[in-house]
Amino acid sequence: GEEIVLLGSAKVINAFDQITVPANAKRLRLTDDLPSQVGSAWFAKKMDVEDGFQTFFDLQMITLSGGAGADGMSFSVQNTPQGNGGRPVGPAENGFAANALNIKFDSYFNGEPEPGAAFVQVRAGETVVATADLTTFASLMPLPGISSTDLTMNAGDTPPYQVRVDYVPGDLDVYFNNVLIID
């Protein structure tokens, strides 16, 4: 069977003609560069994370049309009754409302209480546990976004952001471009 379950507009593609970095690679595209898109992807097999985990992934929010770009996305570790068929309720970038650890990557300022248009937030369900305003890390890791104050890239020739999540029971660390932003 397939290793990843795709929902909504999610698909695996090679868009090297539009997104040249990294070179000639398959990508998981959650949504196209169109308004009001929702997509998600899940591992088909339930993973045991009780004793901890470490994951790495690259993240690109690209607007090839020159628009405002994505609002955001989340990396979620969830244990909902729907399993890998579950969909977040409310704004999808917030993740799941219950039985989930959600790491939100936001690239659009929706007003208070958001700190701006470039932040990462850890949520236990709907409860905000930690927030990192990425503009405060600008000297350590400049954001190659449209205005360098959000996460949206305006071309496919900008390297993706590197994300690392380390969890051991009682401690969660989130790294963004090799900088520890949530401890």
mmCIF file of C-alpha atoms in Angstrom:
data_model
loop_
_atom_site.group_PDB
_atom_site.id
_atom_site.type_symbol
_atom_site.label_atom_id
_atom_site.label_comp_id
_atom_site.label_asym_id
_atom_site.label_seq_id
_atom_site.Cartn_x
_atom_site.Cartn_y
_atom_site.Cartn_z
ATOM 1 C CA GLY A 1 0.000 0.000 0.000
ATOM 2 C CA GLU A 2 0.847 3.629 -0.140
ATOM 3 C CA GLU A 3 3.016 5.096 2.629
ATOM 4 C CA ILE A 4 1.261 8.485 2.625
ATOM 5 C CA VAL A 5 -2.475 9.223 2.540
ATOM 6 C CA LEU A 6 -3.325 12.432 0.645
ATOM 7 C CA LEU A 7 -6.499 14.432 1.321
ATOM 8 C CA GLY A 8 -7.989 17.533 -0.286
ATOM 9 C CA SER A 9 -5.761 19.124 -2.903
ATOM 10 C CA ALA A 10 -2.541 17.455 -1.663
ATOM 11 C CA LYS A 11 -0.397 15.655 -4.232
ATOM 12 C CA VAL A 12 3.157 14.465 -4.809
ATOM 13 C CA ILE A 13 4.711 16.236 -7.795
ATOM 14 C CA ASN A 14 7.959 17.167 -9.470
ATOM 15 C CA ALA A 15 7.544 20.854 -10.282
ATOM 16 C CA PHE A 16 11.159 21.484 -11.268
ATOM 17 C CA ASP A 17 10.008 23.705 -14.135
ATOM 18 C CA GLN A 18 8.643 26.183 -11.547
ATOM 19 C CA ILE A 19 10.518 25.329 -8.343
ATOM 20 C CA THR A 20 14.191 24.757 -9.100
ATOM 21 C CA VAL A 21 15.505 24.436 -5.531
ATOM 22 C CA PRO A 22 16.069 21.747 -4.406
ATOM 23 C CA ALA A 23 16.998 20.348 -7.789
ATOM 24 C CA ASN A 24 14.696 17.957 -9.629
ATOM 25 C CA ALA A 25 12.989 16.543 -6.523
ATOM 26 C CA LYS A 26 9.587 15.118 -5.770
ATOM 27 C CA ARG A 27 7.631 17.357 -3.412
ATOM 28 C CA LEU A 28 4.560 17.017 -1.303
ATOM 29 C CA ARG A 29 2.385 19.928 -2.394
ATOM 30 C CA LEU A 30 -0.408 20.494 0.090
ATOM 31 C CA THR A 31 -2.160 23.157 -1.995
ATOM 32 C CA ASP A 32 -1.846 24.895 -5.327
ATOM 33 C CA ASP A 33 -1.165 28.637 -5.536
ATOM 34 C CA LEU A 34 -4.888 29.446 -5.447
ATOM 35 C CA PRO A 35 -7.163 30.987 -2.786
ATOM 36 C CA SER A 36 -9.063 28.886 -0.237
ATOM 37 C CA GLN A 37 -7.166 25.639 -0.790
ATOM 38 C CA VAL A 38 -6.902 22.902 1.851
ATOM 39 C CA GLY A 39 -4.759 19.801 1.686
ATOM 40 C CA SER A 40 -3.242 17.332 4.103
ATOM 41 C CA ALA A 41 -1.012 14.277 4.129
ATOM 42 C CA TRP A 42 -0.654 11.519 6.695
ATOM 43 C CA PHE A 43 1.524 8.499 7.235
ATOM 44 C CA ALA A 44 -0.676 5.514 6.506
ATOM 45 C CA LYS A 45 0.768 3.583 9.447
ATOM 46 C CA LYS A 46 0.178 4.794 12.994
ATOM 47 C CA MET A 47 3.504 5.702 14.614
ATOM 48 C CA ASP A 48 4.361 5.143 18.299
ATOM 49 C CA VAL A 49 5.757 8.427 19.661
ATOM 50 C CA GLU A 50 5.296 7.719 23.368
ATOM 51 C CA ASP A 51 9.060 7.433 23.923
ATOM 52 C CA GLY A 52 9.874 10.413 21.707
ATOM 53 C CA PHE A 53 10.738 11.141 18.093
ATOM 54 C CA GLN A 54 12.866 13.312 15.863
ATOM 55 C CA THR A 55 11.754 14.486 12.445
ATOM 56 C CA PHE A 56 13.240 16.684 9.746
ATOM 57 C CA PHE A 57 11.460 18.269 6.813
ATOM 58 C CA ASP A 58 11.867 21.144 4.397
ATOM 59 C CA LEU A 59 9.159 23.773 4.119
ATOM 60 C CA GLN A 60 8.447 26.090 1.198
ATOM 61 C CA MET A 61 5.450 28.407 0.957
ATOM 62 C CA ILE A 62 5.782 29.759 -2.559
ATOM 63 C CA THR A 63 3.576 32.147 -4.450
ATOM 64 C CA LEU A 64 4.411 31.855 -8.137
ATOM 65 C CA SER A 65 1.548 34.188 -9.041
ATOM 66 C CA GLY A 66 2.942 37.095 -6.999
ATOM 67 C CA GLY A 67 -0.036 37.038 -4.611
ATOM 68 C CA ALA A 68 -0.015 37.151 -0.831
ATOM 69 C CA GLY A 69 0.828 33.469 -0.505
ATOM 70 C CA ALA A 70 -0.210 30.896 2.049
ATOM 71 C CA ASP A 71 -1.769 31.639 5.418
ATOM 72 C CA GLY A 72 -0.012 28.722 7.044
ATOM 73 C CA MET A 73 0.199 25.020 7.742
ATOM 74 C CA SER A 74 0.723 22.676 10.649
ATOM 75 C CA PHE A 75 2.750 19.601 11.415
ATOM 76 C CA SER A 76 0.528 17.489 13.661
ATOM 77 C CA VAL A 77 1.007 14.381 15.714
ATOM 78 C CA GLN A 78 -2.554 13.327 16.410
ATOM 79 C CA ASN A 79 -4.550 10.485 17.858
ATOM 80 C CA THR A 80 -8.072 11.239 16.684
ATOM 81 C CA PRO A 81 -10.730 8.578 16.165
ATOM 82 C CA GLN A 82 -10.644 9.309 12.409
ATOM 83 C CA GLY A 83 -6.962 8.329 12.229
ATOM 84 C CA ASN A 84 -5.281 9.394 8.983
ATOM 85 C CA GLY A 85 -8.682 10.417 7.580
ATOM 86 C CA GLY A 86 -9.030 13.194 10.127
ATOM 87 C CA ARG A 87 -9.202 16.822 9.138
ATOM 88 C CA PRO A 88 -8.608 19.813 11.388
ATOM 89 C CA VAL A 89 -11.631 21.905 12.306
ATOM 90 C CA GLY A 90 -11.433 25.678 12.050
ATOM 91 C CA PRO A 91 -8.360 27.226 10.432
ATOM 92 C CA ALA A 92 -6.401 24.224 9.143
ATOM 93 C CA GLU A 93 -3.044 25.771 10.023
ATOM 94 C CA ASN A 94 -4.023 25.516 13.718
ATOM 95 C CA GLY A 95 -4.113 21.720 13.530
ATOM 96 C CA PHE A 96 -6.437 19.494 15.510
ATOM 97 C CA ALA A 97 -8.557 20.764 18.408
ATOM 98 C CA ALA A 98 -8.036 17.695 20.624
ATOM 99 C CA ASN A 99 -5.714 14.699 21.014
ATOM 100 C CA ALA A 100 -2.942 16.401 19.052
ATOM 101 C CA LEU A 101 0.379 18.165 19.214
ATOM 102 C CA ASN A 102 0.299 20.819 16.480
ATOM 103 C CA ILE A 103 3.219 22.905 15.275
ATOM 104 C CA LYS A 104 1.799 25.818 13.309
ATOM 105 C CA PHE A 105 3.831 27.652 10.653
ATOM 106 C CA ASP A 106 2.085 30.946 9.911
ATOM 107 C CA SER A 107 2.817 33.298 7.028
ATOM 108 C CA TYR A 108 -0.037 35.784 7.076
ATOM 109 C CA PHE A 109 -0.922 38.342 9.730
ATOM 110 C CA ASN A 110 -4.586 37.867 10.648
ATOM 111 C CA GLY A 111 -4.473 40.500 13.421
ATOM 112 C CA GLU A 112 -4.187 40.126 17.171
ATOM 113 C CA PRO A 113 -3.269 37.918 18.978
ATOM 114 C CA GLU A 114 -0.845 36.848 16.214
ATOM 115 C CA PRO A 115 2.611 38.429 16.620
ATOM 116 C CA GLY A 116 3.018 39.024 12.877
ATOM 117 C CA ALA A 117 3.276 37.249 9.546
ATOM 118 C CA ALA A 118 6.174 34.935 10.370
ATOM 119 C CA PHE A 119 5.778 32.811 13.437
ATOM 120 C CA VAL A 120 5.813 29.242 14.674
ATOM 121 C CA GLN A 121 3.468 28.116 17.391
ATOM 122 C CA VAL A 122 3.226 24.906 19.415
ATOM 123 C CA ARG A 123 -0.309 23.912 20.376
ATOM 124 C CA ALA A 124 -1.623 21.087 22.541
ATOM 125 C CA GLY A 125 -4.960 20.786 20.789
ATOM 126 C CA GLU A 126 -6.338 24.347 20.880
ATOM 127 C CA THR A 127 -4.112 25.474 23.760
ATOM 128 C CA VAL A 128 -1.124 27.614 22.747
ATOM 129 C CA VAL A 129 1.958 26.273 24.541
ATOM 130 C CA ALA A 130 4.722 28.381 22.921
ATOM 131 C CA THR A 131 5.117 30.973 20.170
ATOM 132 C CA ALA A 132 8.262 32.081 18.339
ATOM 133 C CA ASP A 133 8.118 35.306 16.329
ATOM 134 C CA LEU A 134 10.636 34.508 13.595
ATOM 135 C CA THR A 135 11.394 38.173 12.876
ATOM 136 C CA THR A 136 13.134 38.322 16.273
ATOM 137 C CA PHE A 137 15.628 35.744 14.973
ATOM 138 C CA ALA A 138 16.437 37.760 11.814
ATOM 139 C CA SER A 139 20.107 38.249 12.718
ATOM 140 C CA LEU A 140 20.531 34.468 13.073
ATOM 141 C CA MET A 141 18.457 33.425 10.062
ATOM 142 C CA PRO A 142 17.215 35.998 7.558
ATOM 143 C CA LEU A 143 13.837 35.124 6.069
ATOM 144 C CA PRO A 144 13.949 35.099 2.262
ATOM 145 C CA GLY A 145 10.237 35.914 2.096
ATOM 146 C CA ILE A 146 8.526 38.487 -0.084
ATOM 147 C CA SER A 147 9.133 41.302 2.381
ATOM 148 C CA SER A 148 11.528 39.300 4.583
ATOM 149 C CA THR A 149 8.907 39.518 7.336
ATOM 150 C CA ASP A 150 6.828 36.525 6.294
ATOM 151 C CA LEU A 151 7.524 32.933 5.276
ATOM 152 C CA THR A 152 6.197 33.136 1.728
ATOM 153 C CA MET A 153 8.837 32.938 -0.979
ATOM 154 C CA ASN A 154 8.178 34.721 -4.248
ATOM 155 C CA ALA A 155 10.125 32.337 -6.439
ATOM 156 C CA GLY A 156 11.035 28.705 -6.647
ATOM 157 C CA ASP A 157 14.766 29.414 -6.671
ATOM 158 C CA THR A 158 14.982 30.070 -2.914
ATOM 159 C CA PRO A 159 16.117 27.155 -0.744
ATOM 160 C CA PRO A 160 13.386 25.765 1.494
ATOM 161 C CA TYR A 161 13.345 26.361 5.223
ATOM 162 C CA GLN A 162 14.730 23.450 7.209
ATOM 163 C CA VAL A 163 12.625 22.291 10.149
ATOM 164 C CA ARG A 164 13.645 19.871 12.880
ATOM 165 C CA VAL A 165 11.409 18.710 15.705
ATOM 166 C CA ASP A 166 12.916 16.813 18.652
ATOM 167 C CA TYR A 167 10.660 15.329 21.306
ATOM 168 C CA VAL A 168 11.608 13.354 24.368
ATOM 169 C CA PRO A 169 8.942 12.963 27.050
ATOM 170 C CA GLY A 170 8.754 16.275 28.883
ATOM 171 C CA ASP A 171 10.763 18.290 26.319
ATOM 172 C CA LEU A 172 9.957 19.545 22.819
ATOM 173 C CA ASP A 173 12.496 21.493 20.760
ATOM 174 C CA VAL A 174 11.751 23.108 17.398
ATOM 175 C CA TYR A 175 14.554 24.260 15.105
ATOM 176 C CA PHE A 176 14.030 26.514 12.093
ATOM 177 C CA ASN A 177 16.965 26.810 9.670
ATOM 178 C CA ASN A 178 19.173 25.190 12.335
ATOM 179 C CA VAL A 179 18.233 27.809 14.966
ATOM 180 C CA LEU A 180 16.517 26.637 18.152
ATOM 181 C CA ILE A 181 13.339 28.736 18.230
ATOM 182 C CA ILE A 182 11.203 26.820 20.752
ATOM 183 C CA ASP A 183 12.691 25.018 23.740
#
